[in-house]
Amino acid sequence: MASAAEQLAANINFGAFAKAEELKKRIWFTLGALLVYRLGTYIPLPGINPEALAQAFNQAQTGIIGLFNMFSGGAVGRMAIFALGIMPYISASIIIQLMTTVSPTLEQLKKDGERGRKVINQYTRYGTVFLATLQAYGISVGLEGSTDIVTDPGLFFRFSAVLTLVGGTMFLMWLGEQITARGIGNGISLIIFAGIVAELPTAIAGTLELGRQGALSTPLILGVIILAIVVIAFIVFMERAQRRLIIQYPKRQVGNKMFQGDSSHLPLKLNTAGVIPPIFASSLLLLPVTVANFASGQGPEWLTTVTALLGHGQPLYMILYAALIVFFVFFYTAIVFNPQETADNLKKHGGFIPGIRPGQRTAEYIDRILTRISVLGAIYLVLVCLLPEFLISATGVPFYFGGTSLLIVVSVTMDTVSQIQGHLLAHQYEGLVKKSKLRGKRR
C-alpha cells in the first residue's frame, strides 16, 4: 500500500494540479490572506513619528527587539497595527494547554471532543485579549517614555494604541484560523513564516552591504551562507526521520473465507512536536521584555536588568531557550500523541506488536520508544536553534539567518508541500474511482 502511494505521488504532475479546482481555491485563499497580513504590517499606529521611531529602533534592534521584529514580519520596526503579531495568541495557547494538565475542568473539556475543543478555543481567545492588552499598554507607555516618538502623548494615545494593537492581534488570530480551515497548511505557522520570508531579501541585502563597506568579511558571509545550507539539509533529514514499529494482524475468517494475516507499521516521527517548541519558547521569552527596550532606561531597575540578561545571545537567554525547547518537545508530544489510545485502537482491530502483549504492555512499549526518540528530537531542535545563534551573536549577522528562523521556514514549507501533495493524491484517487465506475457502467 505504501509503495503504491509513493508511486502515485511520483506521478503527480502539473496536469493533475490544473484539474484540482478545490486545491487551487485553497492556495489562492491562503495567498490572499497572507497578502492582507503583509499589507497590515505597513499600516502605522496613529500618533507616531516615523523618523524618531526608526532612530530608536536602530539602536535597539541588535537585542531581543530585533528577534521580536523578525517574528512580526518587520511590523515592530514600523510600529504597525500588527506589531504584536500572533505571539499573544501563542502565549495564551501555551497557558491554556499547561492548565489542562492541572485543572480537572479543562481536562474534562479536552476529552469532550468537538464541544470541549470549542470551549477551550474560546478560553484561549479570552487569554489572547488579556495578554495583548497588557503588552499593548506596555508598548504605549514605553513609546511615550522615548524621546519624540509620540507626537501627542496622553490618555487618548494610550487608548488608541491599545485598541489598535489588540484589534490587530485578534484579526491575525481570526485570519490564521481561516487559513487553517479554508486554505492550505497551519494558519498560525504560515503567518510567522510569511513574516520571516518577507524580510529575508532585506536582511540579505543589508548583509551584503555590510560586506561591501568592510564591516563583515567576505569569508564570513560565505561561511554563514554555507552554514545556512548545511542547517537546511540537516533539518530536512531530521524532519523526515521516523521510527517504524511493525504491526502484525492475525489471520481472520469472515463467513466461509479465510483472510491471511497482514503486516503494517506505526510511524513515529523523530520530531513529533514539529516547529511548535521553538515558537512557544520564543514567545515566552519575548513576553516579559516586549516593552523594556522602548522605555530607554526609564522603567524599573529590575526590568532593565532582566532585559540585559535576556538579550539575544546572552548566556541566560540561551540556557532558558534550550530548557524551554526541551520542555515543550515532551509536553507537546504528550498532547498530540496518546500511547494508551493508540494501543487500544490496535487491540480493537486485532493488531499487535510482535513480542509485546496487546493492551497496557503495548502502550508502555510505545511510550518508551516515543520518549527515547523525543530525547533525540529535543537535542536536534536545541542544536539547530542555538548553534547558529552563537555564531550570529558573535558576528553581528541578522537574525534571519539563525537556526530558529531557518527551522520555521523549512518545517512550514515541508508541511505545506505535504498537504498539497495529499490534496493532489486525493484528487487522483477520486479520478480513478470515477473512471472505474464509468467503465463498469459501459460493460
XYZ file of C-alpha atoms in Angstrom:
443
model
C 0.000 0.000 0.000
C 2.813 2.388 0.923
C 4.702 1.647 -2.319
C 1.549 2.269 -4.360
C 1.053 5.637 -2.642
C 4.691 6.561 -3.265
C 4.345 5.594 -6.921
C 1.193 7.652 -7.248
C 2.893 10.605 -5.577
C 5.763 10.332 -8.051
C 3.301 10.570 -10.938
C 1.826 13.878 -9.744
C 2.352 16.473 -12.473
C 1.203 19.918 -13.444
C -1.769 18.476 -15.297
C -3.128 16.926 -12.095
C -2.663 20.250 -10.325
C -4.503 22.112 -13.107
C -7.536 19.851 -12.670
C -7.626 20.152 -8.854
C -10.012 23.114 -8.615
C -10.568 22.776 -4.866
C -6.819 22.820 -4.217
C -6.322 25.905 -6.381
C -9.069 27.734 -4.479
C -7.393 26.868 -1.190
C -3.992 28.074 -2.421
C -5.420 31.342 -3.746
C -7.260 31.901 -0.468
C -4.042 31.313 1.506
C -2.039 33.698 -0.708
C -4.759 36.358 -0.434
C -4.878 36.054 3.364
C -1.090 36.330 3.640
C -1.159 39.377 1.355
C -3.674 41.037 3.703
C -1.340 40.253 6.608
C 1.642 41.809 4.835
C -0.338 44.952 3.993
C -1.248 45.317 7.662
C 2.427 45.338 8.686
C 2.816 48.628 6.767
C -0.131 50.499 8.350
C 1.372 52.556 11.227
C -0.166 53.337 14.585
C -1.758 56.804 14.776
C 0.308 59.497 16.501
C 3.767 58.029 15.782
C 6.766 59.996 14.489
C 8.359 57.635 11.905
C 11.812 59.291 11.914
C 12.174 59.200 15.719
C 10.864 55.615 15.782
C 13.381 54.486 13.154
C 16.224 56.086 15.084
C 15.171 54.457 18.367
C 14.667 51.085 16.697
C 18.102 51.137 15.039
C 19.653 51.432 18.497
C 17.633 48.526 19.907
C 17.379 46.047 17.015
C 20.536 44.133 17.946
C 18.791 42.802 21.058
C 15.610 40.871 21.646
C 13.548 43.593 19.936
C 15.229 42.571 16.674
C 14.116 38.984 17.253
C 10.581 40.169 18.005
C 10.668 42.239 14.809
C 11.600 39.101 12.863
C 8.575 37.160 14.142
C 6.251 40.088 13.384
C 7.493 40.478 9.801
C 9.078 43.895 10.386
C 5.898 45.341 11.954
C 7.725 46.299 15.186
C 10.285 48.419 13.322
C 7.433 50.284 11.628
C 5.195 50.133 14.761
C 2.343 48.934 12.583
C -1.101 47.774 13.642
C 0.205 44.174 13.604
C 3.236 44.996 15.788
C 2.188 42.474 18.465
C 1.900 39.808 15.787
C 0.440 36.446 16.679
C 2.613 35.935 19.786
C -0.097 36.810 22.388
C -2.278 34.062 20.895
C 0.584 31.568 21.085
C 1.335 32.574 24.682
C -2.357 32.155 25.605
C -2.387 28.729 23.923
C 0.625 27.675 25.995
C -1.008 28.803 29.230
C -4.314 27.031 28.454
C -2.539 23.808 27.447
C -0.462 23.899 30.629
C -3.619 24.444 32.687
C -5.296 21.385 31.116
C -2.733 19.229 32.925
C -3.600 20.657 36.366
C -7.269 21.672 36.032
C -9.803 18.783 36.101
C -12.413 21.018 34.412
C -10.188 21.821 31.430
C -9.008 18.213 31.255
C -12.615 17.045 31.024
C -13.339 19.633 28.319
C -10.377 18.304 26.368
C -11.926 14.827 26.440
C -15.378 16.056 25.367
C -14.484 16.147 21.685
C -15.642 18.953 19.410
C -17.767 20.714 22.048
C -14.921 20.801 24.555
C -12.474 21.974 21.905
C -14.709 24.952 21.093
C -14.884 25.949 24.767
C -11.104 25.679 25.151
C -10.622 27.764 21.992
C -12.911 30.407 23.474
C -10.850 30.484 26.678
C -7.731 30.849 24.523
C -9.268 33.862 22.767
C -10.078 35.498 26.109
C -6.493 34.889 27.231
C -5.225 36.386 23.974
C -7.208 39.588 24.578
C -5.862 39.831 28.139
C -2.199 39.279 27.203
C -2.418 41.503 24.129
C -3.938 44.302 26.239
C -1.100 44.076 28.770
C 1.569 44.086 26.071
C -0.103 46.858 24.080
C -0.394 49.089 27.150
C 3.247 48.434 27.990
C 4.286 49.353 24.455
C 2.234 52.563 24.525
C 3.809 53.603 27.845
C 7.264 52.692 26.564
C 6.761 54.713 23.381
C 5.674 57.731 25.414
C 8.801 57.372 27.535
C 11.038 57.530 24.466
C 12.062 60.883 23.053
C 9.853 62.422 20.333
C 8.358 59.106 19.122
C 4.778 60.007 20.141
C 3.567 63.286 18.675
C 0.802 63.828 21.251
C 1.337 61.759 24.441
C -1.551 61.238 26.784
C -4.514 59.079 27.691
C -6.028 59.247 24.213
C -2.839 57.939 22.593
C -2.633 55.052 25.058
C -6.271 54.127 24.497
C -5.986 54.275 20.690
C -2.674 52.350 20.695
C -4.053 49.575 22.932
C -7.252 49.321 20.917
C -5.373 49.193 17.599
C -2.728 46.684 18.666
C -5.219 44.342 20.374
C -7.510 44.568 17.353
C -4.591 43.723 15.065
C -3.701 40.628 17.100
C -7.311 39.423 17.190
C -7.590 39.928 13.437
C -4.431 37.868 12.879
C -5.789 35.138 15.145
C -9.002 35.036 13.100
C -7.016 35.131 9.845
C -4.880 32.181 10.954
C -7.994 30.153 11.801
C -9.471 30.948 8.388
C -6.278 29.826 6.606
C -6.304 26.541 8.534
C -9.982 25.897 7.739
C -10.247 27.188 4.161
C -6.652 27.300 2.917
C -3.528 25.139 2.908
C -1.316 24.483 5.922
C -1.405 25.699 9.518
C -2.544 29.325 9.519
C -0.601 30.496 12.589
C 2.657 28.928 11.374
C 2.152 30.364 7.886
C 1.703 33.891 9.278
C 5.037 33.635 11.118
C 6.584 32.031 8.015
C 5.347 34.886 5.800
C 6.817 37.482 8.141
C 10.253 35.849 8.130
C 10.359 35.232 4.371
C 9.143 38.748 3.533
C 12.017 40.348 5.450
C 14.636 37.886 4.184
C 15.587 39.845 0.994
C 16.147 42.987 3.091
C 18.330 41.029 5.509
C 20.394 39.560 2.646
C 20.809 42.989 1.034
C 21.838 44.507 4.376
C 24.384 41.752 4.979
C 25.897 42.217 1.502
C 26.023 45.972 2.087
C 27.918 45.389 5.341
C 30.320 43.217 3.358
C 30.787 45.962 0.763
C 31.517 48.503 3.487
C 34.036 46.150 5.111
C 32.059 45.646 8.351
C 31.756 41.914 7.534
C 34.481 39.978 5.742
C 33.710 38.048 2.564
C 34.821 34.679 4.058
C 32.459 35.288 6.995
C 29.494 35.958 4.688
C 30.302 32.849 2.633
C 30.621 30.855 5.843
C 27.185 31.991 7.011
C 25.650 31.035 3.640
C 27.284 27.586 3.744
C 26.148 27.152 7.362
C 22.564 28.028 6.366
C 22.622 25.433 3.551
C 24.014 22.757 5.888
C 21.397 23.559 8.554
C 18.584 23.394 5.963
C 19.791 19.973 4.739
C 20.052 18.753 8.346
C 16.526 19.998 9.129
C 15.050 18.227 6.084
C 16.809 14.969 7.014
C 15.710 15.062 10.663
C 12.133 16.122 9.890
C 11.730 13.087 7.622
C 13.318 10.689 10.126
C 10.946 8.071 11.561
C 10.974 5.062 13.862
C 8.627 2.468 12.361
C 7.066 -0.066 14.718
C 5.977 -3.267 12.967
C 2.266 -4.042 13.451
C 1.083 -7.604 12.788
C -2.519 -8.584 12.053
C -3.505 -12.263 12.573
C -5.448 -14.480 10.178
C -9.190 -13.977 10.371
C -12.230 -15.731 8.965
C -15.192 -13.816 7.523
C -18.004 -16.188 6.592
C -16.502 -19.042 4.583
C -13.434 -17.038 3.543
C -10.101 -17.078 5.361
C -8.059 -13.866 5.121
C -4.286 -14.090 5.506
C -2.555 -12.133 8.234
C -1.139 -8.798 7.187
C 1.644 -6.588 8.487
C 1.934 -2.815 8.608
C 3.909 -0.254 10.559
C 3.259 2.564 13.013
C 5.433 5.576 12.042
C 6.757 7.658 14.944
C 8.398 10.895 13.826
C 11.699 11.811 15.421
C 10.351 15.335 15.913
C 6.677 14.809 16.715
C 6.263 18.339 18.087
C 7.456 19.961 14.851
C 8.183 23.686 14.921
C 5.946 24.359 17.942
C 8.648 24.150 20.717
C 10.914 26.930 19.310
C 7.894 29.170 18.654
C 6.480 28.572 22.148
C 9.901 29.089 23.758
C 10.483 32.315 21.820
C 7.053 33.683 22.700
C 7.574 33.083 26.426
C 10.987 34.749 26.348
C 9.601 37.697 24.391
C 6.604 38.174 26.694
C 8.275 39.834 29.737
C 10.621 42.111 27.756
C 8.428 43.332 24.918
C 8.464 46.884 26.205
C 11.763 47.226 28.020
C 13.950 48.462 25.163
C 11.408 51.130 24.238
C 11.462 52.509 27.790
C 15.022 53.830 27.204
C 16.120 53.252 30.789
C 13.078 54.973 32.362
C 11.458 51.732 33.536
C 12.103 49.914 36.837
C 15.671 48.871 37.517
C 14.784 45.193 37.739
C 13.184 45.334 34.290
C 16.354 46.832 32.833
C 18.406 44.069 34.476
C 16.118 41.341 33.144
C 16.283 42.842 29.652
C 20.083 42.864 29.738
C 20.243 39.247 30.934
C 17.677 38.102 28.339
C 19.392 39.919 25.474
C 19.801 37.903 22.298
C 22.997 35.836 22.552
C 23.338 36.238 26.331
C 24.073 33.049 28.342
C 20.839 33.242 30.367
C 18.798 33.668 27.175
C 20.462 30.626 25.580
C 20.015 28.452 28.690
C 16.334 29.361 29.121
C 15.694 28.990 25.408
C 17.217 25.471 25.363
C 15.351 24.442 28.536
C 12.008 25.689 27.184
C 12.543 23.887 23.863
C 13.227 20.584 25.665
C 10.192 21.081 27.916
C 7.814 21.855 25.048
C 9.104 18.934 22.958
C 7.931 16.467 25.622
C 4.865 18.491 26.630
C 3.507 18.961 23.104
C 4.336 15.363 22.121
C 2.318 14.154 25.111
C -0.612 16.307 23.938
C -0.689 15.252 20.271
C 0.143 11.545 20.706
C -1.551 9.268 23.250
C 0.150 5.821 23.502
C -2.760 4.350 25.504
C -5.308 5.373 22.874
C -3.090 4.002 20.090
C -2.682 0.691 21.915
C -6.446 0.434 22.469
C -7.130 1.055 18.779
C -4.621 -1.642 17.773
C -6.205 -4.116 20.175
C -9.689 -3.272 18.900
C -8.670 -4.051 15.307
C -6.703 -7.170 16.220
C -3.258 -5.648 15.612
C -0.246 -6.239 17.841
C 3.469 -5.517 18.001
C 5.440 -8.812 17.697
C 6.737 -9.873 21.100
C 4.596 -7.340 23.009
C 1.330 -8.240 24.722
C -1.666 -6.177 23.477
C -3.176 -3.550 25.738
C -1.263 -1.922 28.591
C 2.093 -3.532 27.702
C 1.807 -2.183 24.149
C 1.033 1.314 25.477
C 4.068 1.182 27.772
C 6.285 -0.029 24.924
C 5.108 2.744 22.557
C 5.541 5.334 25.316
C 9.097 4.127 25.997
C 10.036 4.281 22.301
C 8.390 7.706 21.922
C 10.298 9.057 24.942
C 13.621 7.865 23.532
C 13.127 9.387 20.110
C 11.765 12.589 21.721
C 15.119 12.926 23.502
C 16.826 12.837 20.103
C 14.257 15.263 18.721
C 14.859 17.699 21.586
C 18.643 17.528 21.077
C 18.150 18.133 17.356
C 15.969 21.212 17.949
C 18.357 22.664 20.525
C 21.335 22.203 18.187
C 19.549 23.709 15.189
C 18.188 26.672 17.155
C 21.216 27.509 19.299
C 24.421 26.728 17.401
C 23.788 29.283 14.616
C 22.626 31.790 17.255
C 26.037 31.676 18.959
C 27.758 32.466 15.672
C 25.279 35.197 14.754
C 25.532 36.933 18.135
C 29.320 36.847 17.826
C 29.471 38.150 14.243
C 26.503 40.549 14.083
C 24.784 38.856 11.141
C 20.960 39.473 11.095
C 18.665 37.066 12.961
C 17.084 35.910 9.709
C 19.991 33.505 9.174
C 19.543 31.943 12.619
C 18.545 28.390 13.341
C 15.087 29.291 14.644
C 14.095 31.197 11.511
C 15.509 28.501 9.207
C 13.709 25.788 11.169
C 10.380 27.612 10.917
C 10.779 28.321 7.196
C 11.873 24.783 6.251
C 9.381 22.975 8.511
C 6.390 25.067 7.443
C 7.388 24.687 3.784
C 7.634 20.899 4.116
C 4.297 20.686 5.954
C 2.530 22.853 3.369
C 4.002 20.919 0.430
C 2.959 17.602 2.020
C -0.607 18.918 2.408
C -0.638 19.996 -1.251
C 0.569 16.530 -2.269
C -2.138 14.988 -0.085
C -4.822 17.018 -1.868
C -3.383 16.020 -5.256
C -3.326 12.345 -4.256
C -6.932 12.532 -3.092
C -7.895 14.209 -6.373
C -6.148 11.494 -8.417
C -7.803 8.738 -6.382
C -11.199 10.365 -6.983
C -10.433 10.484 -10.718
C -9.508 6.796 -10.758
C -12.694 5.849 -8.895
C -14.840 7.859 -11.331
C -13.147 6.213 -14.336
C -13.644 2.722 -12.901
C -17.360 3.462 -12.295
C -17.783 4.716 -15.866
C -16.119 1.595 -17.266
C -18.353 -0.599 -15.113
C -21.479 1.129 -16.476
C -20.307 0.722 -20.057
C -19.795 -3.001 -19.540
